[in-house]
Amino acid sequence: MKKSFLLFIILISLFSCNETEKKISPILPKIEPVEELFGFKIKDFNVFQDTIQSGDTFGTILDKQNLDGKQVYDIVEKVRDSFDVRSIRIGKAITLLRSKDRLKKLEVLIYQPDRGSYYVVDFRDSVSVYKKIRPVTYKDRTIAGSLDGSLSEALNKQGVDIALANQLTKVYAWSIDFFKLQKGDQFGITFTERFIDDTIYDGVENLKASFFEYKGKKIYAFPFAQDQKSGKLDYYDDQGKALKNFFLKAPLKFVNITSHYTKNRFHPVQLIWKAHKGTDYAAPTGTPIMTTAAGVVEQTGYTAGNGNFVKVKHDRTYSTQYLHMSKILVRRGQRVAQGAIIGRVGSTGLATGPHVCYRFWKNGVQVDALKLKLPNSQPMVKQNLPRYFAQMQPLKNQLDSISKLQLR
């Protein structure tokens, strides 16, 4: 009887344990197995995936697959017309498909130079090689938001490639100082994204339309080609005015103004009151300094007050000068494009810290660059306005609609 009772207790314990295990066991999602890779059935191969490492060559990769020197040489000779074996680069993906027997004989090698294409070297039967281009699809997307930090952070929160932030700062370089955007300022952007095989996100293809709230006003940007044959795009606002001015707003990408143009300022080094005929932008030593417009380098050199400096003549009317450089990167007589790096921020000459003093001349007279109304570089031709408005208006309507929905 005691034995029967003991057996009963053990059975109840086992049953209880099993029930407990059933209750606490997690329900795992069903994972669909990958059946194909680069067009090959995975079940037919032993698959090895890796990236090209330092010191790897096409030959050393084959050496590791139990191929002797002559075999490697013969393979390289056969594929050289279709695949430059010297082009493989560190960090790029490589996949080896090998036989499933104990020999693990190399049958197929796939090299991916980028996400949009791959090379297949097939060793079965006779050696052959071919390149495949993965299909790319494009999808338009419109977002709206308000700033709670930097533009990059705002885009990142919406799952957008932050490279779009750099594109936007270039488009608005002549009209918006992004350091003066405030928390809560609104924006809307329509752009096209790339997808490989319709699923793999591959970044932003182009910007179609945008607006930023700046000093209480919406500044729109729409790309438009005035010359349809060349297809060259410039950006214009909702009135058809070019965003791109003759001069950039500042000689640095991100600016912090520490001293304005004034006729009377207490000089921090000389300790006297005197005119300050420039605008000071503070930045870390070594920060790139850009020329604000295209032109020819008129002067470079050093003086006790200016330190290392560069002066650029843009045309018969305008010249600019950049002072206190740690390093000069151009020479006298050199032609420079707008935005070209001409030097690096320093504190040479009479300076208490690293900055660039930006000076501006109009008709030979120094003036305040921040108060000038400078001309647009490529104004809209009147005959193009109807075509521009017809192209722009639907994009503007879409931006305004989504901003009302998402920002109210």
mmCIF file of C-alpha atoms in Angstrom:
data_model
loop_
_atom_site.group_PDB
_atom_site.id
_atom_site.type_symbol
_atom_site.label_atom_id
_atom_site.label_comp_id
_atom_site.label_asym_id
_atom_site.label_seq_id
_atom_site.Cartn_x
_atom_site.Cartn_y
_atom_site.Cartn_z
ATOM 1 C CA MET A 1 0.000 0.000 0.000
ATOM 2 C CA LYS A 2 2.837 2.359 0.944
ATOM 3 C CA LYS A 3 4.563 1.530 -2.336
ATOM 4 C CA SER A 4 1.381 2.297 -4.275
ATOM 5 C CA PHE A 5 0.964 5.612 -2.447
ATOM 6 C CA LEU A 6 4.614 6.557 -3.105
ATOM 7 C CA LEU A 7 4.222 5.739 -6.806
ATOM 8 C CA PHE A 8 1.071 7.898 -6.905
ATOM 9 C CA ILE A 9 2.930 10.852 -5.379
ATOM 10 C CA ILE A 10 5.793 10.507 -7.901
ATOM 11 C CA LEU A 11 3.373 10.422 -10.864
ATOM 12 C CA ILE A 12 1.587 13.537 -9.600
ATOM 13 C CA SER A 13 4.947 15.323 -9.210
ATOM 14 C CA LEU A 14 6.044 14.421 -12.706
ATOM 15 C CA PHE A 15 2.700 15.491 -14.155
ATOM 16 C CA SER A 16 2.886 18.780 -12.238
ATOM 17 C CA CYS A 17 6.446 19.446 -13.431
ATOM 18 C CA ASN A 18 5.432 18.815 -17.021
ATOM 19 C CA GLU A 19 2.464 21.140 -16.668
ATOM 20 C CA THR A 20 4.698 23.832 -15.168
ATOM 21 C CA GLU A 21 7.205 23.450 -17.992
ATOM 22 C CA LYS A 22 4.397 23.779 -20.503
ATOM 23 C CA LYS A 23 3.188 26.981 -18.870
ATOM 24 C CA ILE A 24 6.562 28.755 -18.775
ATOM 25 C CA SER A 25 7.903 27.573 -22.131
ATOM 26 C CA PRO A 26 8.056 30.559 -24.489
ATOM 27 C CA ILE A 27 6.214 30.449 -27.779
ATOM 28 C CA LEU A 28 8.867 31.103 -30.391
ATOM 29 C CA PRO A 29 7.911 32.688 -33.721
ATOM 30 C CA LYS A 30 8.134 30.462 -36.734
ATOM 31 C CA ILE A 31 11.218 31.407 -38.775
ATOM 32 C CA GLU A 32 10.920 30.766 -42.478
ATOM 33 C CA PRO A 33 14.102 29.094 -43.737
ATOM 34 C CA VAL A 34 16.086 30.775 -46.513
ATOM 35 C CA GLU A 35 15.784 28.538 -49.549
ATOM 36 C CA GLU A 36 17.760 30.516 -52.134
ATOM 37 C CA LEU A 37 20.867 32.683 -52.094
ATOM 38 C CA PHE A 38 22.029 34.506 -55.253
ATOM 39 C CA GLY A 39 19.822 32.141 -57.257
ATOM 40 C CA PHE A 40 21.307 28.938 -55.778
ATOM 41 C CA LYS A 41 19.377 26.425 -53.661
ATOM 42 C CA ILE A 42 20.978 26.511 -50.225
ATOM 43 C CA LYS A 43 20.132 22.882 -49.396
ATOM 44 C CA ASP A 44 22.478 21.726 -52.152
ATOM 45 C CA PHE A 45 25.611 23.343 -50.675
ATOM 46 C CA ASN A 46 27.771 23.857 -47.641
ATOM 47 C CA VAL A 47 27.565 27.660 -47.310
ATOM 48 C CA PHE A 48 30.375 29.840 -45.953
ATOM 49 C CA GLN A 49 29.986 33.650 -45.754
ATOM 50 C CA ASP A 50 32.663 36.176 -44.800
ATOM 51 C CA THR A 51 34.183 39.532 -45.735
ATOM 52 C CA ILE A 52 37.474 40.244 -47.463
ATOM 53 C CA GLN A 53 40.204 40.705 -44.845
ATOM 54 C CA SER A 54 43.495 42.580 -45.004
ATOM 55 C CA GLY A 55 45.967 40.502 -47.026
ATOM 56 C CA ASP A 56 43.278 38.533 -48.854
ATOM 57 C CA THR A 57 43.558 38.158 -52.612
ATOM 58 C CA PHE A 58 41.561 36.104 -55.070
ATOM 59 C CA GLY A 59 44.472 33.670 -55.126
ATOM 60 C CA THR A 60 44.826 33.275 -51.345
ATOM 61 C CA ILE A 61 41.068 32.713 -51.014
ATOM 62 C CA LEU A 62 41.278 29.848 -53.516
ATOM 63 C CA ASP A 63 44.428 28.489 -51.818
ATOM 64 C CA LYS A 64 42.428 28.004 -48.623
ATOM 65 C CA GLN A 65 39.938 25.832 -50.552
ATOM 66 C CA ASN A 66 42.456 23.062 -51.210
ATOM 67 C CA LEU A 67 43.340 24.234 -54.704
ATOM 68 C CA ASP A 68 46.983 23.990 -55.735
ATOM 69 C CA GLY A 69 49.013 26.784 -57.323
ATOM 70 C CA LYS A 70 48.521 25.627 -60.908
ATOM 71 C CA GLN A 71 44.761 25.318 -60.473
ATOM 72 C CA VAL A 72 44.597 28.839 -59.044
ATOM 73 C CA TYR A 73 46.679 30.197 -61.924
ATOM 74 C CA ASP A 74 44.481 28.473 -64.532
ATOM 75 C CA ILE A 75 41.298 29.835 -62.894
ATOM 76 C CA VAL A 76 42.644 33.403 -62.754
ATOM 77 C CA GLU A 77 43.581 33.203 -66.450
ATOM 78 C CA LYS A 78 40.096 31.975 -67.394
ATOM 79 C CA VAL A 79 38.155 34.667 -65.515
ATOM 80 C CA ARG A 80 40.420 37.698 -66.051
ATOM 81 C CA ASP A 81 38.467 38.999 -69.074
ATOM 82 C CA SER A 82 35.172 39.018 -67.151
ATOM 83 C CA PHE A 83 36.303 39.675 -63.594
ATOM 84 C CA ASP A 84 39.291 41.785 -62.528
ATOM 85 C CA VAL A 85 40.559 39.725 -59.577
ATOM 86 C CA ARG A 86 42.641 42.710 -58.406
ATOM 87 C CA SER A 87 39.462 44.697 -57.760
ATOM 88 C CA ILE A 88 38.415 42.863 -54.600
ATOM 89 C CA ARG A 89 38.441 45.203 -51.604
ATOM 90 C CA ILE A 90 38.716 44.836 -47.832
ATOM 91 C CA GLY A 91 35.341 44.688 -46.091
ATOM 92 C CA LYS A 92 33.355 43.512 -49.128
ATOM 93 C CA ALA A 93 31.160 40.414 -48.761
ATOM 94 C CA ILE A 94 32.118 37.043 -50.159
ATOM 95 C CA THR A 95 30.122 33.796 -50.186
ATOM 96 C CA LEU A 96 31.507 30.315 -50.874
ATOM 97 C CA LEU A 97 29.211 27.473 -51.908
ATOM 98 C CA ARG A 98 30.944 24.123 -51.332
ATOM 99 C CA SER A 99 30.011 20.494 -51.777
ATOM 100 C CA LYS A 100 28.191 18.891 -48.862
ATOM 101 C CA ASP A 101 30.481 15.865 -48.677
ATOM 102 C CA ARG A 102 33.549 15.618 -46.438
ATOM 103 C CA LEU A 103 35.782 17.198 -49.126
ATOM 104 C CA LYS A 104 33.832 20.495 -49.124
ATOM 105 C CA LYS A 105 35.000 21.190 -52.653
ATOM 106 C CA LEU A 106 34.551 24.803 -53.780
ATOM 107 C CA GLU A 107 31.818 24.954 -56.418
ATOM 108 C CA VAL A 108 30.728 28.608 -56.536
ATOM 109 C CA LEU A 109 32.277 31.870 -55.318
ATOM 110 C CA ILE A 110 30.149 35.053 -55.066
ATOM 111 C CA TYR A 111 31.806 38.453 -54.566
ATOM 112 C CA GLN A 112 29.729 41.563 -53.761
ATOM 113 C CA PRO A 113 31.491 44.854 -54.674
ATOM 114 C CA ASP A 114 28.351 46.710 -53.544
ATOM 115 C CA ARG A 115 24.781 46.046 -52.475
ATOM 116 C CA GLY A 116 23.433 46.470 -55.967
ATOM 117 C CA SER A 117 25.530 43.871 -57.808
ATOM 118 C CA TYR A 118 27.580 40.710 -57.424
ATOM 119 C CA TYR A 119 29.975 38.489 -59.395
ATOM 120 C CA VAL A 120 29.488 34.707 -59.632
ATOM 121 C CA VAL A 121 32.496 32.496 -60.358
ATOM 122 C CA ASP A 122 31.159 28.996 -61.083
ATOM 123 C CA PHE A 123 33.722 26.170 -60.824
ATOM 124 C CA ARG A 124 31.353 23.325 -61.722
ATOM 125 C CA ASP A 125 32.007 21.560 -65.029
ATOM 126 C CA SER A 126 34.148 24.344 -66.546
ATOM 127 C CA VAL A 127 35.045 27.658 -64.918
ATOM 128 C CA SER A 128 32.700 30.534 -65.854
ATOM 129 C CA VAL A 129 32.027 33.990 -64.473
ATOM 130 C CA TYR A 130 29.151 36.464 -64.790
ATOM 131 C CA LYS A 131 27.897 39.628 -63.151
ATOM 132 C CA LYS A 132 24.374 40.138 -61.830
ATOM 133 C CA ILE A 133 22.718 43.493 -61.196
ATOM 134 C CA ARG A 134 20.107 43.373 -58.471
ATOM 135 C CA PRO A 135 16.835 45.117 -59.356
ATOM 136 C CA VAL A 136 16.450 48.562 -57.790
ATOM 137 C CA THR A 137 13.065 50.120 -57.054
ATOM 138 C CA TYR A 138 12.339 53.720 -56.097
ATOM 139 C CA LYS A 139 9.658 54.884 -53.677
ATOM 140 C CA ASP A 140 8.602 58.443 -52.905
ATOM 141 C CA ARG A 141 8.089 59.402 -49.276
ATOM 142 C CA THR A 142 6.895 62.582 -47.556
ATOM 143 C CA ILE A 143 7.589 63.353 -43.904
ATOM 144 C CA ALA A 144 6.969 66.292 -41.605
ATOM 145 C CA GLY A 145 8.239 67.088 -38.145
ATOM 146 C CA SER A 146 9.466 69.691 -35.712
ATOM 147 C CA LEU A 147 13.014 70.097 -34.475
ATOM 148 C CA ASP A 148 13.936 68.930 -30.983
ATOM 149 C CA GLY A 149 17.669 68.944 -31.636
ATOM 150 C CA SER A 150 19.714 68.763 -34.810
ATOM 151 C CA LEU A 151 18.270 68.043 -38.249
ATOM 152 C CA SER A 152 20.210 64.753 -38.346
ATOM 153 C CA GLU A 153 18.539 63.649 -35.109
ATOM 154 C CA ALA A 154 15.091 64.583 -36.437
ATOM 155 C CA LEU A 155 15.635 62.547 -39.618
ATOM 156 C CA ASN A 156 17.084 59.605 -37.694
ATOM 157 C CA LYS A 157 13.942 59.434 -35.536
ATOM 158 C CA GLN A 158 11.878 59.006 -38.701
ATOM 159 C CA GLY A 159 14.166 56.287 -40.064
ATOM 160 C CA VAL A 160 15.621 58.420 -42.849
ATOM 161 C CA ASP A 161 19.204 58.158 -44.119
ATOM 162 C CA ILE A 162 20.957 61.080 -42.371
ATOM 163 C CA ALA A 163 22.892 61.759 -45.597
ATOM 164 C CA LEU A 164 19.735 63.672 -46.545
ATOM 165 C CA ALA A 165 20.632 66.212 -43.827
ATOM 166 C CA ASN A 166 23.877 67.046 -45.661
ATOM 167 C CA GLN A 167 22.004 67.455 -48.938
ATOM 168 C CA LEU A 168 19.496 69.802 -47.303
ATOM 169 C CA THR A 169 22.200 71.971 -45.716
ATOM 170 C CA LYS A 170 23.774 72.380 -49.166
ATOM 171 C CA VAL A 171 20.446 73.304 -50.795
ATOM 172 C CA TYR A 172 19.713 75.900 -48.097
ATOM 173 C CA ALA A 173 23.326 77.087 -47.615
ATOM 174 C CA TRP A 174 22.464 80.457 -49.171
ATOM 175 C CA SER A 175 19.232 81.087 -47.295
ATOM 176 C CA ILE A 176 19.248 79.361 -43.878
ATOM 177 C CA ASP A 177 21.766 79.347 -41.051
ATOM 178 C CA PHE A 178 20.987 75.928 -39.547
ATOM 179 C CA PHE A 179 22.528 76.975 -36.235
ATOM 180 C CA LYS A 180 19.741 79.530 -35.888
ATOM 181 C CA LEU A 181 16.934 77.007 -36.298
ATOM 182 C CA GLN A 182 15.091 76.729 -32.997
ATOM 183 C CA LYS A 183 13.408 73.933 -31.086
ATOM 184 C CA GLY A 184 9.903 73.512 -32.427
ATOM 185 C CA ASP A 185 10.671 74.892 -35.903
ATOM 186 C CA GLN A 186 8.786 72.779 -38.429
ATOM 187 C CA PHE A 187 9.922 71.088 -41.611
ATOM 188 C CA GLY A 188 8.492 68.962 -44.407
ATOM 189 C CA ILE A 189 10.409 66.896 -46.958
ATOM 190 C CA THR A 190 9.460 64.835 -50.012
ATOM 191 C CA PHE A 191 12.214 62.563 -51.292
ATOM 192 C CA THR A 192 12.837 59.353 -53.212
ATOM 193 C CA GLU A 193 14.379 56.284 -51.535
ATOM 194 C CA ARG A 194 16.158 53.330 -53.192
ATOM 195 C CA PHE A 195 15.411 49.677 -52.398
ATOM 196 C CA ILE A 196 17.383 46.696 -53.692
ATOM 197 C CA ASP A 197 15.285 43.608 -54.478
ATOM 198 C CA ASP A 198 12.337 45.723 -53.289
ATOM 199 C CA THR A 199 13.265 45.094 -49.630
ATOM 200 C CA ILE A 200 16.843 46.211 -48.851
ATOM 201 C CA TYR A 201 16.965 49.919 -48.017
ATOM 202 C CA ASP A 202 19.746 51.635 -49.990
ATOM 203 C CA GLY A 203 19.425 55.283 -48.971
ATOM 204 C CA VAL A 204 18.006 58.467 -50.477
ATOM 205 C CA GLU A 205 18.077 58.889 -54.257
ATOM 206 C CA ASN A 206 17.020 62.530 -54.535
ATOM 207 C CA LEU A 207 15.212 65.447 -52.917
ATOM 208 C CA LYS A 208 11.916 66.400 -54.571
ATOM 209 C CA ALA A 209 10.590 69.176 -52.314
ATOM 210 C CA SER A 210 11.044 70.630 -48.843
ATOM 211 C CA PHE A 211 10.297 73.500 -46.516
ATOM 212 C CA PHE A 212 11.854 74.782 -43.304
ATOM 213 C CA GLU A 213 10.400 77.244 -40.863
ATOM 214 C CA TYR A 214 13.067 79.915 -40.438
ATOM 215 C CA LYS A 215 12.569 83.103 -38.438
ATOM 216 C CA GLY A 216 8.803 82.606 -38.569
ATOM 217 C CA LYS A 217 8.645 82.054 -42.334
ATOM 218 C CA LYS A 218 8.414 78.876 -44.419
ATOM 219 C CA ILE A 219 11.241 78.642 -46.942
ATOM 220 C CA TYR A 220 10.448 76.146 -49.686
ATOM 221 C CA ALA A 221 12.878 74.393 -52.042
ATOM 222 C CA PHE A 222 11.969 72.674 -55.313
ATOM 223 C CA PRO A 223 14.464 71.343 -57.898
ATOM 224 C CA PHE A 224 13.907 72.562 -61.449
ATOM 225 C CA ALA A 225 15.834 72.384 -64.722
ATOM 226 C CA GLN A 226 15.492 75.614 -66.704
ATOM 227 C CA ASP A 227 17.406 74.039 -69.576
ATOM 228 C CA GLN A 228 15.587 70.780 -70.267
ATOM 229 C CA LYS A 229 18.320 69.547 -72.612
ATOM 230 C CA SER A 230 21.125 69.766 -70.032
ATOM 231 C CA GLY A 231 18.863 68.698 -67.149
ATOM 232 C CA LYS A 232 20.943 70.792 -64.722
ATOM 233 C CA LEU A 233 18.933 71.313 -61.525
ATOM 234 C CA ASP A 234 18.811 74.403 -59.354
ATOM 235 C CA TYR A 235 16.554 74.972 -56.354
ATOM 236 C CA TYR A 236 13.833 77.627 -56.223
ATOM 237 C CA ASP A 237 11.275 78.729 -53.639
ATOM 238 C CA ASP A 238 7.484 78.729 -54.016
ATOM 239 C CA GLN A 239 7.650 82.087 -55.826
ATOM 240 C CA GLY A 240 10.216 80.887 -58.371
ATOM 241 C CA LYS A 241 13.129 82.745 -56.778
ATOM 242 C CA ALA A 242 16.509 80.980 -56.779
ATOM 243 C CA LEU A 243 17.722 79.791 -53.378
ATOM 244 C CA LYS A 244 21.317 79.804 -54.526
ATOM 245 C CA ASN A 245 22.824 83.243 -54.078
ATOM 246 C CA PHE A 246 26.063 84.587 -55.445
ATOM 247 C CA PHE A 247 27.621 84.209 -51.971
ATOM 248 C CA LEU A 248 27.341 81.587 -49.260
ATOM 249 C CA LYS A 249 25.962 82.825 -45.945
ATOM 250 C CA ALA A 250 29.207 82.040 -44.103
ATOM 251 C CA PRO A 251 32.759 80.705 -44.721
ATOM 252 C CA LEU A 252 32.220 77.762 -42.328
ATOM 253 C CA LYS A 253 29.736 74.897 -42.571
ATOM 254 C CA PHE A 254 28.483 75.400 -39.025
ATOM 255 C CA VAL A 255 28.911 78.846 -37.607
ATOM 256 C CA ASN A 256 29.066 80.596 -34.260
ATOM 257 C CA ILE A 257 29.304 84.380 -34.614
ATOM 258 C CA THR A 258 31.336 85.882 -31.767
ATOM 259 C CA SER A 259 31.794 89.414 -33.091
ATOM 260 C CA HIS A 260 29.889 91.448 -35.699
ATOM 261 C CA TYR A 261 30.974 94.185 -38.077
ATOM 262 C CA THR A 262 31.014 97.435 -36.101
ATOM 263 C CA LYS A 263 32.556 100.902 -36.258
ATOM 264 C CA ASN A 264 33.523 100.791 -32.575
ATOM 265 C CA ARG A 265 34.568 97.686 -30.658
ATOM 266 C CA PHE A 266 36.886 97.136 -27.680
ATOM 267 C CA HIS A 267 39.730 95.037 -29.123
ATOM 268 C CA PRO A 268 40.352 92.024 -26.818
ATOM 269 C CA VAL A 269 44.115 91.961 -27.521
ATOM 270 C CA GLN A 270 45.070 95.595 -28.096
ATOM 271 C CA LEU A 271 42.656 96.741 -25.337
ATOM 272 C CA ILE A 272 41.557 99.835 -27.236
ATOM 273 C CA TRP A 273 38.355 100.942 -28.941
ATOM 274 C CA LYS A 274 38.530 100.651 -32.739
ATOM 275 C CA ALA A 275 36.460 99.643 -35.758
ATOM 276 C CA HIS A 276 35.960 95.936 -36.457
ATOM 277 C CA LYS A 277 35.341 95.671 -40.194
ATOM 278 C CA GLY A 278 34.545 91.973 -40.343
ATOM 279 C CA THR A 279 32.488 89.162 -38.833
ATOM 280 C CA ASP A 280 34.189 86.691 -36.462
ATOM 281 C CA TYR A 281 33.177 83.031 -36.593
ATOM 282 C CA ALA A 282 34.549 80.854 -33.773
ATOM 283 C CA ALA A 283 35.441 77.243 -34.554
ATOM 284 C CA PRO A 284 37.992 74.615 -33.451
ATOM 285 C CA THR A 285 41.511 74.913 -34.828
ATOM 286 C CA GLY A 286 41.780 73.097 -38.155
ATOM 287 C CA THR A 287 38.137 73.568 -39.179
ATOM 288 C CA PRO A 288 37.959 73.983 -43.004
ATOM 289 C CA ILE A 289 37.391 77.556 -44.249
ATOM 290 C CA MET A 290 35.427 77.899 -47.517
ATOM 291 C CA THR A 291 35.480 80.716 -50.015
ATOM 292 C CA THR A 292 31.955 82.089 -50.099
ATOM 293 C CA ALA A 293 31.965 82.614 -53.880
ATOM 294 C CA ALA A 294 33.995 81.606 -56.912
ATOM 295 C CA GLY A 295 36.921 83.817 -57.877
ATOM 296 C CA VAL A 296 40.686 84.237 -58.090
ATOM 297 C CA VAL A 297 43.009 84.310 -55.073
ATOM 298 C CA GLU A 298 44.263 87.898 -55.022
ATOM 299 C CA GLN A 299 46.522 87.721 -51.953
ATOM 300 C CA THR A 300 47.896 85.247 -49.436
ATOM 301 C CA GLY A 301 50.339 85.966 -46.655
ATOM 302 C CA TYR A 302 50.916 86.939 -43.043
ATOM 303 C CA THR A 303 50.742 90.189 -41.088
ATOM 304 C CA ALA A 304 51.088 90.820 -37.376
ATOM 305 C CA GLY A 305 47.440 91.776 -37.045
ATOM 306 C CA ASN A 306 45.737 89.471 -39.563
ATOM 307 C CA GLY A 307 47.922 86.413 -39.082
ATOM 308 C CA ASN A 308 47.738 84.003 -42.020
ATOM 309 C CA PHE A 309 45.154 85.318 -44.479
ATOM 310 C CA VAL A 310 43.673 84.801 -47.947
ATOM 311 C CA LYS A 311 41.913 87.419 -50.086
ATOM 312 C CA VAL A 312 39.723 86.383 -53.032
ATOM 313 C CA LYS A 313 38.551 88.667 -55.854
ATOM 314 C CA HIS A 314 35.159 87.487 -57.161
ATOM 315 C CA ASP A 315 34.454 90.051 -59.874
ATOM 316 C CA ARG A 316 34.848 93.794 -60.481
ATOM 317 C CA THR A 317 32.519 94.539 -57.556
ATOM 318 C CA TYR A 318 33.148 92.037 -54.760
ATOM 319 C CA SER A 319 36.145 90.697 -52.805
ATOM 320 C CA THR A 320 36.384 88.727 -49.549
ATOM 321 C CA GLN A 321 39.173 88.113 -47.038
ATOM 322 C CA TYR A 322 39.697 85.375 -44.424
ATOM 323 C CA LEU A 323 42.005 86.019 -41.434
ATOM 324 C CA HIS A 324 43.834 84.204 -38.581
ATOM 325 C CA MET A 325 44.246 80.890 -40.447
ATOM 326 C CA SER A 326 46.336 78.107 -38.956
ATOM 327 C CA LYS A 327 47.120 76.964 -42.495
ATOM 328 C CA ILE A 328 46.769 78.454 -46.000
ATOM 329 C CA LEU A 329 45.757 75.892 -48.648
ATOM 330 C CA VAL A 330 45.756 78.028 -51.830
ATOM 331 C CA ARG A 331 48.259 80.153 -53.726
ATOM 332 C CA ARG A 332 48.085 83.589 -55.284
ATOM 333 C CA GLY A 333 46.524 83.573 -58.762
ATOM 334 C CA GLN A 334 44.680 80.286 -58.180
ATOM 335 C CA ARG A 335 41.059 80.093 -59.377
ATOM 336 C CA VAL A 336 38.710 78.711 -56.695
ATOM 337 C CA ALA A 337 35.128 77.456 -56.897
ATOM 338 C CA GLN A 338 32.383 78.483 -54.494
ATOM 339 C CA GLY A 339 32.707 76.404 -51.314
ATOM 340 C CA ALA A 340 36.327 75.422 -52.047
ATOM 341 C CA ILE A 341 38.506 74.875 -48.945
ATOM 342 C CA ILE A 342 41.089 77.690 -48.932
ATOM 343 C CA GLY A 343 42.504 77.306 -45.415
ATOM 344 C CA ARG A 344 41.939 76.139 -41.858
ATOM 345 C CA VAL A 345 40.780 77.949 -38.737
ATOM 346 C CA GLY A 346 43.535 79.152 -36.399
ATOM 347 C CA SER A 347 44.488 81.932 -33.998
ATOM 348 C CA THR A 348 47.468 83.520 -35.776
ATOM 349 C CA GLY A 349 47.969 87.286 -35.552
ATOM 350 C CA LEU A 350 46.002 89.319 -33.013
ATOM 351 C CA ALA A 351 43.527 86.680 -31.826
ATOM 352 C CA THR A 352 42.510 85.416 -28.388
ATOM 353 C CA GLY A 353 41.257 82.071 -29.700
ATOM 354 C CA PRO A 354 40.650 80.038 -32.873
ATOM 355 C CA HIS A 355 38.290 81.783 -35.294
ATOM 356 C CA VAL A 356 38.081 83.227 -38.791
ATOM 357 C CA CYS A 357 37.500 86.926 -39.348
ATOM 358 C CA TYR A 358 35.484 87.270 -42.566
ATOM 359 C CA ARG A 359 35.831 90.598 -44.382
ATOM 360 C CA PHE A 360 33.826 91.799 -47.359
ATOM 361 C CA TRP A 361 34.510 94.507 -49.977
ATOM 362 C CA LYS A 362 32.018 96.093 -52.362
ATOM 363 C CA ASN A 363 33.461 98.478 -54.947
ATOM 364 C CA GLY A 364 36.657 98.711 -52.906
ATOM 365 C CA VAL A 365 34.906 99.645 -49.639
ATOM 366 C CA GLN A 366 34.631 97.290 -46.636
ATOM 367 C CA VAL A 367 30.997 96.592 -45.764
ATOM 368 C CA ASP A 368 28.956 94.363 -43.446
ATOM 369 C CA ALA A 369 28.425 91.090 -45.331
ATOM 370 C CA LEU A 370 25.435 90.125 -43.169
ATOM 371 C CA LYS A 371 23.460 93.235 -44.158
ATOM 372 C CA LEU A 372 24.026 93.033 -47.913
ATOM 373 C CA LYS A 373 21.257 91.997 -50.288
ATOM 374 C CA LEU A 374 23.288 89.971 -52.739
ATOM 375 C CA PRO A 375 22.121 88.948 -56.230
ATOM 376 C CA ASN A 376 20.914 85.456 -57.127
ATOM 377 C CA SER A 377 23.283 83.543 -59.375
ATOM 378 C CA GLN A 378 20.688 82.039 -61.741
ATOM 379 C CA PRO A 379 17.334 83.855 -61.696
ATOM 380 C CA MET A 380 14.302 82.124 -63.141
ATOM 381 C CA VAL A 381 13.626 82.999 -66.773
ATOM 382 C CA LYS A 382 10.055 84.374 -67.043
ATOM 383 C CA GLN A 383 9.167 82.007 -69.891
ATOM 384 C CA ASN A 384 9.920 79.041 -67.576
ATOM 385 C CA LEU A 385 7.628 80.158 -64.747
ATOM 386 C CA PRO A 386 4.422 78.443 -66.034
ATOM 387 C CA ARG A 387 6.241 75.117 -66.414
ATOM 388 C CA TYR A 388 7.864 75.566 -62.994
ATOM 389 C CA PHE A 389 4.585 76.320 -61.188
ATOM 390 C CA ALA A 390 2.849 73.386 -62.876
ATOM 391 C CA GLN A 391 5.630 71.079 -61.607
ATOM 392 C CA MET A 392 5.971 72.664 -58.180
ATOM 393 C CA GLN A 393 2.351 73.175 -57.062
ATOM 394 C CA PRO A 394 1.366 69.479 -56.566
ATOM 395 C CA LEU A 395 4.541 68.924 -54.522
ATOM 396 C CA LYS A 396 3.809 71.993 -52.377
ATOM 397 C CA ASN A 397 0.217 70.847 -51.822
ATOM 398 C CA GLN A 398 1.463 67.452 -50.672
ATOM 399 C CA LEU A 399 3.970 69.017 -48.247
ATOM 400 C CA ASP A 400 1.362 71.364 -46.811
ATOM 401 C CA SER A 401 -1.206 68.568 -46.438
ATOM 402 C CA ILE A 402 1.052 66.169 -44.553
ATOM 403 C CA SER A 403 2.430 68.935 -42.340
ATOM 404 C CA LYS A 404 -1.126 69.850 -41.294
ATOM 405 C CA LEU A 405 -1.896 66.209 -40.474
ATOM 406 C CA GLN A 406 1.310 65.392 -38.604
ATOM 407 C CA LEU A 407 2.039 68.703 -36.873
ATOM 408 C CA ARG A 408 -1.362 69.819 -35.605
#
